[in-house]
XYZ file of C-alpha atoms in Angstrom:
555
model
C 42.794 6.159 38.191
C 42.307 5.421 34.601
C 45.225 5.046 32.226
C 43.987 7.077 29.086
C 45.561 6.344 25.451
C 47.329 8.646 23.409
C 44.498 8.435 20.690
C 41.725 8.894 23.832
C 43.888 12.351 24.959
C 44.060 13.547 21.514
C 40.834 12.988 20.773
C 39.405 14.644 23.971
C 41.871 17.924 23.161
C 40.141 18.048 19.971
C 36.631 18.432 21.274
C 37.550 20.771 24.164
C 39.145 23.151 21.643
C 36.381 22.748 19.575
C 34.052 24.298 22.151
C 36.572 26.962 22.541
C 35.814 27.540 19.067
C 31.945 27.363 19.063
C 32.040 30.124 22.020
C 34.655 32.498 20.191
C 31.882 32.000 17.223
C 29.084 32.817 19.366
C 27.612 29.412 18.191
C 27.356 28.135 21.407
C 24.960 29.877 23.921
C 24.971 28.389 27.626
C 21.812 28.875 29.562
C 21.938 31.383 32.612
C 21.377 29.226 35.164
C 24.113 26.930 33.902
C 26.829 29.611 32.912
C 28.629 29.552 36.439
C 29.258 25.649 36.513
C 29.629 25.925 33.061
C 32.648 28.336 33.416
C 33.992 26.780 36.391
C 34.709 23.207 34.735
C 36.344 25.233 31.357
C 38.652 27.021 33.738
C 39.744 24.063 35.262
C 41.246 22.407 32.418
C 45.084 22.100 32.426
C 47.269 21.315 29.672
C 49.943 18.973 29.272
C 53.270 20.111 28.288
C 52.954 19.038 25.042
C 50.290 21.455 24.574
C 47.437 18.552 24.458
C 44.423 18.718 27.335
C 45.152 16.884 30.911
C 42.210 14.176 31.054
C 42.280 14.301 34.654
C 41.263 17.775 34.905
C 38.123 17.478 32.628
C 35.188 16.713 34.130
C 31.956 15.490 32.892
C 30.037 18.198 32.133
C 32.730 19.342 29.258
C 33.146 15.635 28.023
C 29.106 15.207 27.465
C 29.174 19.034 26.099
C 32.311 18.209 23.766
C 30.435 15.157 22.505
C 27.255 16.680 21.519
C 29.101 19.258 19.709
C 30.946 17.109 17.599
C 27.950 15.033 16.927
C 26.249 18.336 15.314
C 29.380 19.506 13.935
C 29.912 16.510 11.922
C 26.042 16.276 10.928
C 26.684 19.800 9.711
C 30.000 19.126 7.857
C 27.666 15.874 6.086
C 24.989 18.024 5.059
C 27.298 20.374 3.482
C 29.453 17.707 1.871
C 26.712 16.735 -0.344
C 23.233 18.265 -0.812
C 19.987 16.362 -1.543
C 19.968 17.980 -5.130
C 22.995 16.454 -5.664
C 22.540 13.124 -4.518
C 19.146 12.844 -6.645
C 21.462 13.559 -9.499
C 23.979 10.865 -8.847
C 21.318 8.506 -8.004
C 19.295 8.914 -11.343
C 22.322 9.586 -13.352
C 23.257 6.027 -12.201
C 19.666 4.234 -12.841
C 19.752 5.928 -16.982
C 23.726 5.004 -17.431
C 22.945 1.203 -16.749
C 19.044 1.168 -17.452
C 18.500 4.037 -19.878
C 18.195 1.941 -23.026
C 15.318 0.607 -22.003
C 13.803 3.315 -20.338
C 13.884 5.259 -23.975
C 12.230 1.446 -25.254
C 9.404 2.138 -23.376
C 8.931 5.780 -23.613
C 9.461 5.292 -27.833
C 6.630 2.513 -27.544
C 4.479 4.492 -25.407
C 4.385 1.516 -22.665
C 4.413 1.750 -19.086
C 6.993 0.190 -16.966
C 4.712 -3.366 -16.235
C 4.605 -3.890 -19.992
C 8.500 -3.257 -20.589
C 9.275 -5.445 -17.599
C 7.017 -8.611 -18.914
C 8.426 -8.112 -22.393
C 11.788 -7.822 -20.712
C 11.212 -11.101 -18.552
C 10.309 -13.382 -21.370
C 13.616 -13.032 -22.967
C 15.971 -15.739 -21.123
C 19.244 -13.853 -22.000
C 17.943 -10.609 -20.425
C 17.203 -12.674 -17.042
C 20.329 -14.628 -16.961
C 22.597 -11.242 -17.513
C 20.579 -9.351 -14.724
C 20.851 -12.368 -12.378
C 24.533 -12.140 -12.867
C 25.086 -8.799 -12.370
C 22.431 -8.155 -9.744
C 24.978 -8.738 -6.945
C 27.326 -6.125 -8.943
C 24.842 -3.335 -8.942
C 23.521 -4.055 -5.519
C 26.697 -3.319 -4.098
C 27.508 -0.340 -5.966
C 23.908 0.905 -5.033
C 24.369 0.148 -1.180
C 28.033 1.727 -1.003
C 26.040 4.858 -2.702
C 23.966 4.831 0.276
C 25.941 4.541 2.520
C 28.614 7.287 1.610
C 25.858 9.717 1.427
C 22.655 8.121 3.489
C 23.577 9.806 6.352
C 24.087 13.586 4.695
C 20.354 12.787 3.056
C 18.793 11.934 6.601
C 20.073 14.856 8.220
C 19.180 17.819 5.907
C 15.489 15.828 5.859
C 15.356 15.702 9.843
C 16.606 19.559 9.631
C 14.282 20.155 7.443
C 10.913 21.509 8.434
C 8.225 21.329 5.312
C 5.301 18.990 5.420
C 6.932 15.313 4.444
C 5.499 11.933 3.913
C 7.851 8.559 3.865
C 6.378 5.791 1.316
C 5.538 2.472 2.750
C 3.600 -0.632 2.347
C 4.931 -1.874 -0.779
C 8.147 -2.414 -2.782
C 7.617 1.122 -4.724
C 4.598 3.306 -5.826
C 2.033 1.760 -8.589
C 3.813 2.668 -11.989
C -0.173 3.410 -12.914
C -0.078 6.156 -9.816
C 2.370 8.737 -9.582
C 2.533 9.603 -5.825
C 3.096 13.395 -6.805
C -0.191 13.377 -8.327
C -1.817 12.791 -4.959
C -0.496 13.026 -1.901
C 1.877 15.624 -3.917
C -1.157 18.012 -3.647
C -0.761 18.376 0.310
C 2.617 17.210 1.405
C 5.762 19.110 0.186
C 8.197 16.027 -0.139
C 7.555 12.850 -0.410
C 10.050 10.596 0.375
C 10.354 7.135 -2.273
C 12.344 3.913 -1.202
C 15.136 2.836 -3.360
C 13.982 -0.113 -5.272
C 17.005 -1.763 -5.522
C 18.055 -1.584 -1.994
C 13.988 -2.635 -1.068
C 14.461 -5.760 -3.946
C 18.046 -7.201 -2.984
C 17.065 -9.427 0.091
C 14.608 -11.120 -2.479
C 17.019 -12.112 -5.039
C 17.731 -15.136 -3.128
C 14.157 -16.619 -3.341
C 13.372 -15.168 -6.790
C 13.825 -17.047 -9.717
C 15.756 -15.025 -12.814
C 12.199 -14.258 -14.703
C 10.520 -12.818 -11.419
C 13.439 -11.255 -10.569
C 13.360 -9.761 -13.875
C 9.915 -8.500 -13.630
C 9.588 -7.056 -10.472
C 12.838 -5.145 -10.639
C 12.332 -3.732 -13.826
C 9.275 -2.772 -13.083
C 9.945 -0.551 -10.089
C 13.250 0.908 -11.291
C 11.536 1.439 -14.616
C 9.020 3.381 -12.496
C 11.211 4.977 -10.037
C 12.632 6.571 -13.464
C 9.443 8.477 -14.290
C 10.240 10.526 -11.118
C 14.023 11.738 -12.485
C 12.562 15.316 -13.757
C 10.482 15.855 -10.178
C 13.022 14.871 -8.168
C 15.595 17.008 -9.954
C 13.463 20.121 -10.163
C 14.671 23.133 -9.577
C 12.386 23.921 -6.392
C 13.069 24.549 -2.601
C 12.085 22.107 -0.834
C 12.159 18.877 -3.247
C 9.098 17.538 -4.206
C 9.812 14.291 -4.111
C 13.387 12.177 -3.911
C 14.706 8.788 -2.987
C 15.900 7.741 -0.443
C 16.165 4.276 1.311
C 14.633 2.525 4.589
C 18.044 2.215 6.817
C 16.278 -1.483 7.421
C 16.890 -2.117 3.628
C 20.289 -1.834 4.243
C 21.853 -4.489 6.163
C 20.654 -7.790 7.569
C 21.895 -6.671 11.180
C 19.195 -3.568 10.550
C 16.175 -6.839 9.791
C 17.137 -8.613 13.212
C 16.797 -5.863 15.219
C 13.379 -4.778 13.371
C 12.523 -8.058 14.269
C 13.761 -7.906 18.040
C 11.969 -4.557 18.429
C 8.656 -5.734 16.921
C 8.528 -8.744 18.676
C 5.843 -7.810 21.089
C 3.703 -6.587 18.167
C 3.823 -9.603 16.305
C 2.979 -11.677 19.194
C -0.189 -9.078 19.859
C -1.505 -9.697 16.964
C -1.020 -13.554 17.061
C -2.878 -13.309 20.590
C -5.757 -11.397 18.749
C -5.984 -14.088 15.926
C -6.030 -17.226 18.039
C -7.578 -15.829 21.580
C -4.511 -16.780 23.340
C -0.950 -14.763 24.883
C 2.083 -15.836 23.488
C 5.446 -15.198 25.113
C 7.792 -15.226 22.407
C 7.932 -15.307 18.764
C 9.587 -18.885 19.245
C 6.418 -19.951 21.421
C 4.075 -18.489 18.449
C 6.297 -20.457 15.965
C 6.071 -23.936 17.842
C 1.783 -23.344 17.843
C 1.660 -22.607 14.422
C 4.248 -25.712 13.463
C 1.388 -27.556 14.706
C -1.567 -26.444 12.459
C -0.734 -28.416 9.499
C -4.170 -27.903 7.685
C -6.930 -25.237 6.494
C -9.252 -26.517 8.883
C -6.740 -27.072 11.506
C -5.996 -23.357 11.674
C -9.575 -22.054 11.463
C -10.351 -24.318 14.405
C -8.451 -22.314 16.423
C -9.395 -18.688 15.238
C -10.566 -16.650 17.060
C -9.767 -13.106 15.559
C -11.254 -14.131 11.981
C -11.570 -10.671 10.677
C -7.838 -10.315 10.944
C -6.577 -12.870 9.164
C -6.031 -11.038 5.753
C -3.295 -11.848 3.077
C -4.208 -9.378 0.418
C -7.239 -7.477 1.101
C -8.451 -7.703 -2.556
C -9.242 -11.478 -1.627
C -12.273 -10.388 0.963
C -12.867 -10.970 4.219
C -13.466 -14.935 4.312
C -10.652 -16.331 6.156
C -10.882 -19.740 4.475
C -10.513 -18.089 1.385
C -7.813 -16.259 2.259
C -5.665 -18.940 3.424
C -6.464 -20.994 0.878
C -4.979 -18.343 -1.722
C -1.951 -17.635 0.440
C -0.758 -21.132 0.393
C -1.019 -21.216 -3.182
C 1.746 -19.060 -3.625
C 4.909 -20.307 -5.136
C 6.891 -18.314 -2.207
C 4.871 -19.861 0.546
C 4.740 -23.672 -1.020
C 8.648 -23.269 -1.406
C 9.126 -21.796 2.223
C 6.305 -23.775 4.418
C 6.020 -27.036 2.564
C 1.966 -26.907 2.743
C 1.957 -26.134 6.858
C -0.926 -23.840 6.585
C -0.500 -22.644 10.301
C 3.250 -21.441 9.152
C 1.320 -19.057 6.242
C 0.107 -17.497 9.034
C 3.326 -17.005 11.185
C 4.651 -15.308 7.991
C 1.767 -12.927 7.912
C 2.295 -11.718 11.768
C 6.347 -12.083 11.311
C 6.395 -10.108 7.884
C 3.619 -7.527 8.064
C 4.384 -6.403 11.804
C 7.544 -5.361 11.544
C 6.775 -4.175 8.052
C 3.986 -1.885 9.897
C 6.120 -0.979 12.553
C 9.129 0.123 10.128
C 6.806 2.142 8.694
C 6.267 4.344 11.815
C 10.001 4.400 12.526
C 10.892 5.300 9.067
C 8.464 8.123 8.664
C 9.515 9.265 12.533
C 13.168 9.156 11.284
C 12.715 12.235 8.741
C 9.892 14.398 10.824
C 7.503 12.854 8.641
C 3.999 10.969 8.157
C 3.549 7.212 5.920
C 2.696 7.314 3.506
C 1.134 4.066 2.472
C -1.075 3.418 -0.516
C -1.416 -0.669 -0.449
C -5.051 -1.280 1.507
C -3.484 -4.365 2.919
C -0.686 -2.136 4.512
C -2.790 0.490 5.915
C -5.025 -2.236 7.572
C -1.657 -3.807 9.145
C -0.207 -0.199 9.979
C -3.703 0.500 11.648
C -3.867 -2.782 13.995
C -0.159 -2.450 14.885
C -0.906 1.271 16.104
C -3.892 -0.378 18.391
C -1.606 -3.078 19.902
C 0.977 -0.432 20.547
C -1.650 1.391 22.239
C -0.112 4.703 20.780
C -1.857 7.369 19.223
C -1.888 7.680 15.315
C 0.968 10.410 15.746
C 1.417 13.004 18.181
C 1.492 16.153 16.698
C -2.191 17.457 15.570
C -0.568 19.079 12.099
C 1.152 15.390 11.798
C -2.365 13.678 12.385
C -3.955 16.432 9.604
C -1.021 15.504 7.015
C -1.917 11.798 7.568
C -5.488 12.118 7.395
C -5.178 14.100 4.013
C -2.671 12.135 2.333
C -4.593 8.941 2.933
C -7.825 10.219 1.912
C -5.880 11.475 -1.417
C -4.377 7.939 -2.054
C -7.429 5.593 -1.087
C -10.385 7.723 -2.960
C -8.285 7.471 -6.340
C -10.326 4.459 -7.108
C -13.551 5.410 -5.840
C -14.896 8.603 -5.466
C -11.974 11.097 -6.923
C -11.076 8.959 -9.972
C -10.182 12.245 -11.560
C -7.399 13.107 -9.205
C -5.438 9.866 -10.414
C -5.159 11.481 -13.914
C -3.773 14.974 -12.511
C -0.167 15.763 -14.291
C 2.355 15.401 -11.603
C 3.959 18.397 -13.755
C 0.836 20.786 -12.804
C 1.963 19.751 -9.067
C 4.951 20.968 -10.039
C 3.676 24.260 -11.753
C 1.379 24.687 -8.427
C 4.398 24.615 -6.657
C 6.837 26.712 -8.788
C 4.076 29.564 -8.518
C 4.034 29.550 -4.913
C 0.310 28.141 -4.616
C 1.004 25.043 -2.766
C -0.198 26.565 0.534
C -3.562 27.442 -0.967
C -4.243 23.818 -2.532
C -3.543 22.830 0.896
C -6.225 24.715 2.229
C -8.438 23.598 0.130
C -8.124 20.379 0.869
C -7.505 20.650 4.642
C -10.380 22.340 5.154
C -12.455 21.517 8.158
C -10.032 18.279 8.948
C -8.478 19.522 12.108
C -12.099 19.722 13.424
C -12.766 16.328 12.390
C -9.250 14.702 13.687
C -9.797 16.253 16.950
C -13.063 14.522 17.357
C -11.732 10.853 16.342
C -8.169 10.694 15.194
C -8.573 7.067 14.042
C -11.937 7.861 11.705
C -10.245 8.448 8.310
C -13.680 7.369 6.290
C -14.947 10.911 7.530
C -11.627 12.613 7.390
C -11.616 11.239 3.418
C -15.743 12.435 3.025
C -14.797 15.952 4.004
C -11.614 15.810 1.460
C -13.858 14.537 -1.425
C -16.303 17.422 -0.104
C -13.973 20.212 -0.282
C -12.239 19.040 -3.597
C -16.170 19.141 -5.090
C -16.949 22.548 -3.671
C -13.448 23.953 -5.265
C -14.439 22.171 -8.196
C -17.790 23.665 -8.418
C -17.040 26.852 -7.838
C -13.983 26.763 -10.553
C -16.600 25.850 -12.951
C -18.883 28.697 -11.809
C -16.207 31.152 -12.472
C -15.011 29.620 -16.003
C -19.464 29.943 -17.151
C -18.792 33.759 -15.796
C -16.087 34.327 -17.502
C -17.259 32.808 -21.099
C -20.638 35.042 -20.791
C -17.930 38.086 -19.873
C -15.915 37.155 -22.600
C -19.198 37.419 -25.328
C -20.168 41.006 -24.162
C -17.070 42.263 -22.658
C -19.359 43.360 -19.398
C -22.384 44.318 -21.591
C -20.220 45.988 -24.418
C -22.173 44.552 -27.763
C -18.648 43.894 -29.531
C -20.191 42.743 -32.802
C -22.382 45.771 -32.977
C -19.088 47.874 -33.045
C -17.213 45.787 -35.109
C -20.367 46.570 -37.720
C -19.730 49.948 -37.622
C -16.313 50.561 -37.365
C -14.364 47.341 -37.865
C -10.914 48.673 -39.241
C -10.963 50.997 -36.874
C -11.600 49.443 -33.805
C -9.528 46.198 -34.810
C -6.818 49.173 -35.270
C -7.551 50.772 -31.512
C -6.562 47.576 -29.816
C -3.671 47.189 -31.965
C -2.854 50.750 -30.443
C -3.171 52.188 -33.646
C -2.734 56.494 -33.378
C -6.358 56.134 -35.277
C -8.146 55.171 -31.985
C -8.581 59.126 -30.896
C -10.507 59.466 -34.540
C -12.378 56.201 -34.404
C -13.447 56.354 -30.648
C -15.193 60.270 -31.882
C -17.142 58.671 -34.553
C -18.373 55.876 -32.749
C -19.298 58.157 -29.731
C -20.918 60.542 -32.396
C -23.576 57.319 -32.989
C -23.745 56.662 -29.750
C -21.879 53.248 -29.604
C -19.207 52.416 -26.336
C -16.182 54.338 -26.395
C -13.199 52.260 -27.950
C -11.299 53.310 -24.820
C -13.786 51.584 -22.860
C -13.674 48.004 -25.081
C -9.695 48.004 -24.757
C -9.685 48.974 -21.290
C -11.997 46.141 -19.866
C -10.844 43.814 -22.614
C -7.126 43.752 -21.436
C -8.776 43.326 -17.938
C -10.751 40.356 -18.964
C -7.130 39.173 -20.388
C -5.970 39.751 -17.210
C -8.377 38.060 -15.212
C -8.347 35.038 -17.335
C -4.398 34.709 -17.206
C -4.960 34.804 -13.122
C -7.627 32.023 -12.898
C -5.518 29.628 -15.154
C -2.541 29.912 -12.784
C -4.684 29.988 -9.705
C -4.664 26.867 -7.479
C -7.923 25.875 -8.512
C -6.751 26.529 -12.279
C -3.875 24.599 -12.500
C -5.657 21.777 -10.048
C -8.646 21.189 -12.249
C -7.271 22.162 -15.863
C -6.999 18.574 -17.031
C -10.495 17.985 -16.111
C -12.133 20.191 -18.179
C -10.136 19.674 -21.535
């Protein structure tokens, strides 16, 4: 018979009494077909003379249920301890306390984060100061997320709005606010913490490079402050770290879990199977030159380091080998450069999927290279893009919005994020979503992997809405000129003072109306009522989904 420690007995007692508390409060419901067995298990529990439960009388049913209830109770306590809004406020307060002076300089100079970071990186004293202080800053950020990270995750997991987790890069580009694009469709965009994401790179970066990269992304993150702390529910955007950024042990587990995908990608490239990452590393280490790699290469279309470099595998590999990081790590061994792509990109793609599912969302991938590896990862995994049809549609629309900015939707990137926030505050998000998603469900059902066709559909939807909006504006302009056919200039020519007074609510309205009616002109009551109606229509049009959405492109 097992002997229980004092701590184990106390823990089990606390858990059993937690069950009774939940039952008494009506917060615990037992299925009808399980009720008799549960009641028998509960009634069998006996107490020791000290008032604690006798462990020998607590069966597996009660033990398992008490653990589950405690987990749920701790989860609720964590959510009550700190809200998402409070987490965001504390996080941005820290950033602005540390870097607010640089942000103020940037906005005063009307510069962007990249320009500001380049200027700072040219200052050796700043670079040295940042490098010296980086470990302490990283520790503070790490401790902050360790204390509130679970609460943030629980809030996100328990919420039901459409969510998208940014992935595929350190942070969104400074010139492309994620809210201006994906925020038109997704309720909540989850961005990574740039500090947590960049921290592992500190050891392999020169001080100047660290300053440029860190400051660019931190200053970009700071531009989201007003949106992340806005008083809207659910939140439009927020920052929460990927668990894989918060500890080396998480990265080790990630590499282990994605090892088979890394080997499958290598198998596609070289046309031969690899039993393990070690086996792949041995093979790649023997390929010293670019020509040796190319002679073994079978899947030439997927040797991609940067999609902007084209699809020629030789050019891709040669350019990749010129990067300082690759030269330092691989000492010019071409095969090891390929190994890095396999062992780096596949775990990243796997983490993208895992992190988005962890918060009940879909991936938001803006970088084309990362998007390629993500779709290849899904192919190697042999899994559908995502199980839930609504989530699939969300992923298709957000991919279209982020990928077509530089092509068919150039105007989309110019939508001020404040406009999206206004759409949300006016309660018009569903109407905008219906415009964007019209016809997407059918296309996704036909071919879940055809993102090009659904992108075309989103473009068509926006263009159709834009044309309709232009048409209504044109009609409104004509109505304003004529006031539904009433010739306002003629009225003013006859009795300008009286008409003006009437529109302002003057007592002269009755007299003026009579005079105008006597000479066969429109009644001033008609003019004022229709003027008011048109003004009301204009106000409604301006705050309509299309009015807000296209306002910036019609100025």
